[in-house]
Coordinates of C-alpha atoms in Angstrom, one line a residue:
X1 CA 5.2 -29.2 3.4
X2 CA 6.9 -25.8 3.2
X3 CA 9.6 -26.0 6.1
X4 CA 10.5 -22.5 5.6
X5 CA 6.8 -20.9 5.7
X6 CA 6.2 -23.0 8.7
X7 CA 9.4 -21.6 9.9
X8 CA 8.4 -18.1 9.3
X9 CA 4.8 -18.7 10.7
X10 CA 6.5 -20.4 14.4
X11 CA 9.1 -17.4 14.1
X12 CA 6.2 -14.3 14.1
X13 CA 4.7 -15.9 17.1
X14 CA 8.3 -15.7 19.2
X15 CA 8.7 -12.1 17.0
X16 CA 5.4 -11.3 19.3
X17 CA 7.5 -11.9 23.1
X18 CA 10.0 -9.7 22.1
X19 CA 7.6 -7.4 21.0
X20 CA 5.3 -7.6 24.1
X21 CA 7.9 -6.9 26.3
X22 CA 8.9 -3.3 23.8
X23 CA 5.6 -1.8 23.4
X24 CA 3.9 -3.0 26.9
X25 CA 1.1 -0.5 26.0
X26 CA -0.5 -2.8 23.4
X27 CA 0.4 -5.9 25.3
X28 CA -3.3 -7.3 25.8
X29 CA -3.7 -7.1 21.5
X30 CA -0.3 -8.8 21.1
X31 CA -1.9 -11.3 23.5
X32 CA -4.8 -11.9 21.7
X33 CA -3.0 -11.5 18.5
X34 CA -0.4 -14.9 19.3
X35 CA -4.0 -17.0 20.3
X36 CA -4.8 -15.7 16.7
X37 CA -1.4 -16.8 14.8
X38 CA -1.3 -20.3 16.9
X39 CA -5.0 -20.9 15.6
X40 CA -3.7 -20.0 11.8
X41 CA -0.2 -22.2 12.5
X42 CA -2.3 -25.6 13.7
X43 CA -5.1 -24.4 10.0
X44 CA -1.5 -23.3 8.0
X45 CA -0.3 -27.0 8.4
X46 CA -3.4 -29.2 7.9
X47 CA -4.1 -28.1 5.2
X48 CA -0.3 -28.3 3.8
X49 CA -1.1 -32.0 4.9
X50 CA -4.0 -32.4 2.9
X51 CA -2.6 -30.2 0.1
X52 CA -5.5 -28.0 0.2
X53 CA -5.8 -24.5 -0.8
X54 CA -9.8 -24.4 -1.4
X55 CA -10.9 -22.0 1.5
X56 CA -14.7 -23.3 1.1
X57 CA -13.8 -26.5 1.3
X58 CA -12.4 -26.1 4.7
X59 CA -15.3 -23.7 6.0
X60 CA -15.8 -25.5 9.0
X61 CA -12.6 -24.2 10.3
X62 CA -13.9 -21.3 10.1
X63 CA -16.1 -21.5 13.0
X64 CA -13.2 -22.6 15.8
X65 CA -11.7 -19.1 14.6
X66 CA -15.6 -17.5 15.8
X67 CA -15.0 -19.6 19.1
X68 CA -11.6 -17.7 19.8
X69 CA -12.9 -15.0 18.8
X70 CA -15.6 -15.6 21.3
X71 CA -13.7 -16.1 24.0
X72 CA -10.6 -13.2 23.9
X73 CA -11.5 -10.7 21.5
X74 CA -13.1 -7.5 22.2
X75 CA -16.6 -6.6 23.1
X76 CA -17.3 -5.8 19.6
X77 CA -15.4 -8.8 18.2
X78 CA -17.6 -11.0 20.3
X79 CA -20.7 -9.7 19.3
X80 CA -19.5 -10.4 15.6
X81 CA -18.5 -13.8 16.4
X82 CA -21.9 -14.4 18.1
X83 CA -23.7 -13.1 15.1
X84 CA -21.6 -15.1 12.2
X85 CA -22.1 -18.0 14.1
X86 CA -26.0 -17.9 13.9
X87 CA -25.7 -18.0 10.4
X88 CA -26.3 -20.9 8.1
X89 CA -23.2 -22.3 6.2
X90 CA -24.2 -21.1 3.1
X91 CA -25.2 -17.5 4.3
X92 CA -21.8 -17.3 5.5
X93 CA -19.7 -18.8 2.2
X94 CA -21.8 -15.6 0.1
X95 CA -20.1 -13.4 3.3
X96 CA -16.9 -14.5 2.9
X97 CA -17.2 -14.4 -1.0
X98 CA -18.5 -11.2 -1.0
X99 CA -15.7 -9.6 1.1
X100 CA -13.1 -11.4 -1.5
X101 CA -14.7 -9.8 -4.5
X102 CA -15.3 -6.0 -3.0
X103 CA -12.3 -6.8 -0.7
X104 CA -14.6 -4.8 1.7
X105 CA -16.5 -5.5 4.8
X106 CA -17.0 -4.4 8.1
X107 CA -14.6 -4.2 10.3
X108 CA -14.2 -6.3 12.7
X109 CA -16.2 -9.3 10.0
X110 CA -13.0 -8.0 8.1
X111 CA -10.5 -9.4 10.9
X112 CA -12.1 -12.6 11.0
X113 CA -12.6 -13.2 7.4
X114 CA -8.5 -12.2 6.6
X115 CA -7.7 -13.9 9.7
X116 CA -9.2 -17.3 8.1
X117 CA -8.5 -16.7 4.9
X118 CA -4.2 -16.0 5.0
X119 CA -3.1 -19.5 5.5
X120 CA -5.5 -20.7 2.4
X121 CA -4.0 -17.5 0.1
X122 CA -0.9 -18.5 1.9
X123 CA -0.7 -21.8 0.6
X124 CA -1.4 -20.1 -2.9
X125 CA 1.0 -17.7 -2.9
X126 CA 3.8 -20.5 -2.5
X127 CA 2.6 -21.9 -5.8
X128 CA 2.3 -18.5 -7.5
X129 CA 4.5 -18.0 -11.3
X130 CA 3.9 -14.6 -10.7
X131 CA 7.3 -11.9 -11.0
X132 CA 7.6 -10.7 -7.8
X133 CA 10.6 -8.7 -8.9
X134 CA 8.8 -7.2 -11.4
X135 CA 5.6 -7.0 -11.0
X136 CA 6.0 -3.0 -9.5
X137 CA 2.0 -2.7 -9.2
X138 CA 0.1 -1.4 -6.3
X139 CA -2.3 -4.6 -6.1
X140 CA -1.0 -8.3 -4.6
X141 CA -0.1 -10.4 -8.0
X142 CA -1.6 -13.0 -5.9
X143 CA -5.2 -12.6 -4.2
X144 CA -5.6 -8.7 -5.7
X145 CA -5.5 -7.0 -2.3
X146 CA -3.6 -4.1 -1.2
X147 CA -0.9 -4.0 1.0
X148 CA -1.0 -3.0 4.2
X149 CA 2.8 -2.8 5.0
X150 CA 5.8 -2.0 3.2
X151 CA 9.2 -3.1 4.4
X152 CA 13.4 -2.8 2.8
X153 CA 15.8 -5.0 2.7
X154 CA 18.8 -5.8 0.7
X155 CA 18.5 -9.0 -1.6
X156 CA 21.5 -10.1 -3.7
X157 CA 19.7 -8.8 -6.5
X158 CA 18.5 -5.2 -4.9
X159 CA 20.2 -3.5 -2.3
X160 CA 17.6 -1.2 -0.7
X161 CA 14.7 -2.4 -2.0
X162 CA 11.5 -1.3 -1.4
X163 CA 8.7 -4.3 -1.0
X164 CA 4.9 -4.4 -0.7
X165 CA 3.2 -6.7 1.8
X166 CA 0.0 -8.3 1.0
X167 CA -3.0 -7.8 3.9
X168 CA -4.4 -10.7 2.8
X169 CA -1.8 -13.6 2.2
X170 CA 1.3 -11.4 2.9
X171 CA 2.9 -11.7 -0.3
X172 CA 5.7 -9.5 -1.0
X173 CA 6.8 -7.6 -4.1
X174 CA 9.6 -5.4 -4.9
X175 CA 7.7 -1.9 -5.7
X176 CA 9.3 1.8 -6.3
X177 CA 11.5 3.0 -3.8
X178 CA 9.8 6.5 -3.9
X179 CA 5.9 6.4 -5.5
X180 CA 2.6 7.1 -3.6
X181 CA 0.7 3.5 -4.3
X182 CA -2.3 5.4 -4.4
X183 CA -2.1 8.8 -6.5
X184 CA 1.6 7.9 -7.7
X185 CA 3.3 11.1 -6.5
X186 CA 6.9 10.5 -6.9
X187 CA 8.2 13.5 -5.9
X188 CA 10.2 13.3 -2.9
X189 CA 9.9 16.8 -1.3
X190 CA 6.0 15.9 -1.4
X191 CA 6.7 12.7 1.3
X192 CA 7.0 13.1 4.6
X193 CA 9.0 10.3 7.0
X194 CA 7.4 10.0 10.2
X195 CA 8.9 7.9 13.2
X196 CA 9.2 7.7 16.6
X197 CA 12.7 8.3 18.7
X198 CA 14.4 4.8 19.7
X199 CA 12.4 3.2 16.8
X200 CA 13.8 4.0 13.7
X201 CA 13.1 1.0 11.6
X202 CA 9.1 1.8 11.4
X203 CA 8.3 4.7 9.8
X204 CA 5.0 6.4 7.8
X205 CA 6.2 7.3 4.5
X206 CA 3.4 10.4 4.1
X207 CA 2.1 11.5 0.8
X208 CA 1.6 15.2 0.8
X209 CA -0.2 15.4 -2.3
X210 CA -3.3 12.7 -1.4
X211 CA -2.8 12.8 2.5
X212 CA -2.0 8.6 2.1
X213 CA 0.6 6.6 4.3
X214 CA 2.0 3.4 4.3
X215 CA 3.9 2.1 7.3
X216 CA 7.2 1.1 6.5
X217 CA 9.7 -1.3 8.3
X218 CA 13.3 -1.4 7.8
X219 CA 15.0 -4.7 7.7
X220 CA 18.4 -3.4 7.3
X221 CA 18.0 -1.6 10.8
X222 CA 16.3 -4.6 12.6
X223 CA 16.9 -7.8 10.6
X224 CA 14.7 -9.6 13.0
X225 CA 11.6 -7.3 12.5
X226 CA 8.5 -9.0 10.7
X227 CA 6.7 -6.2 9.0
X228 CA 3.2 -7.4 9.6
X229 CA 3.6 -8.5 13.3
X230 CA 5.9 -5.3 14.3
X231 CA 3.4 -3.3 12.3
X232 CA 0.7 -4.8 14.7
X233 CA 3.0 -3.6 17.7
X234 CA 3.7 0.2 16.4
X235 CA -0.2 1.6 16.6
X236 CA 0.8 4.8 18.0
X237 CA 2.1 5.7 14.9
X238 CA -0.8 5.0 13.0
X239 CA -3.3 6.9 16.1
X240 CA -1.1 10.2 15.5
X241 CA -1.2 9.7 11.9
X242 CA -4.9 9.5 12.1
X243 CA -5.1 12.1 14.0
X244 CA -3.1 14.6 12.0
X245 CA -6.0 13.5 9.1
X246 CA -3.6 11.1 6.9
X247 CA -5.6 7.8 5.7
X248 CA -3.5 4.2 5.6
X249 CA -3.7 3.3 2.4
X250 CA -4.9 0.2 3.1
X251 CA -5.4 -0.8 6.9
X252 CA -3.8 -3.2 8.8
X253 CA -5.3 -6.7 9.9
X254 CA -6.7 -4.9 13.0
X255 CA -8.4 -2.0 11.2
X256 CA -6.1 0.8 11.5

């Protein structure tokens, strides 16, 4: 078993008390959001017990995700839940193949397919050859999904570095400090840093020229920041981005 992914999983759920207690105003999504991450820990280590990264072959844990769902997620999650779970085994395999290959679906049947999904790409992704320090592309090296988050840090090798986070199995890769992922604008008078006072380590690193952001956390300001959990926490930012017309270039786990 990986000691330090399991690590990392047990630490985003305490991240998500410290976080609760910051941003009180999306408390009762954080809440939802640790039920969530608990369900993926107890999934994350059977199948590093059973050595198993075959997603179909552990379908039927797919449906104790529905029954969470079910029971603490939104109206409109629980009406998705309901409806997946009148489907035939089969019908919903072609669903959840279908959202891998046009990495697209409906919303919320987006949350709870990535939400089942990550610990099998997970388990992948510790497995993967692939050059995460140079692989500089705008697609995971892993599963082929975007990234939903970007974070820095300093490595021994790269002070400042710039890394993409997958949605799906949250891979990270060292990218360009300064490029649009989307219409690769590098010019920096054409980006935009957005953030809010008294929260300086997120920021939306705005594109000018294709009216694209990507959230951005800053490890070197808060070490102790996961960038997909305190992305989860920082909504605001992406409601006045949205607002202002900018489009994510690839939306979070909860949609936005």
């Amino acid at each position: 078993m990986s000691i330090v992914r399991l690590k990392e999983r047990e630490y985003s759920i305490s991240r998500l008390k410290h976080l609760k207690a910051k941003h009180p105003e999306v408390e009762e999504i954080l809440n939802f959001m640790e039920k969530v991450l608990r369900w993926q820990l107890d999934l994350y280590e059977k199948l590093e017990n059973k050595g198993e990264s075959n997603w179909r072959k552990g379908l039927k844990e797919f449906y104790s995700l529905l029954e969470l769902c079910k029971s603490y997620g939104s109206e409109t999650l629980r009406e998705t839940a309901q409806s997946l779970m009148a489907l035939g085994k089969e019908e919903v395999e072609k669903l959840i193949a279908g959202f891998l290959k046009e990495r697209w679906a409906p919303e919320e049947e987006r949350f709870i397919f990535l939400s089942f999904l990550n610990p099998f790409f997970s388990i992948m992704a510790e497995s993967t050859d692939a050059d995460l320090k140079n692989w500089l592309k705008e697609k995971c090296p892993v599963c082929g999904f975007r990234p939903s988050v970007s974070y820095i840090m300093d490595t021994e090798d790269v002070e400042g570095g710039r890394y993409l986070g997958c949605v799906l199995c949250n891979t990270g890769w060292l990218y360009y400090r300064t490029k649009c992922p989307k219409c690769g604008n590098v010019e920096d008078d054409h980006f935009e840093y957005i953030y809010e006072e008294g929260n300086r380590y997120v920021q939306l690193h705005v594109c000018k020229k294709c009216n694209t952001y990507l959230k951005v956390i800053d490890l070197r300001v808060d070490g102790l920041a996961v960038p997909h959990i305190d992305d989860l926490a920082t909504l605001s930012l992406d409601l006045w981005a949205r607002q202002q017309g900018f489009e994510r270039y690839e939306k979070n786990l909860l949609g936005l």
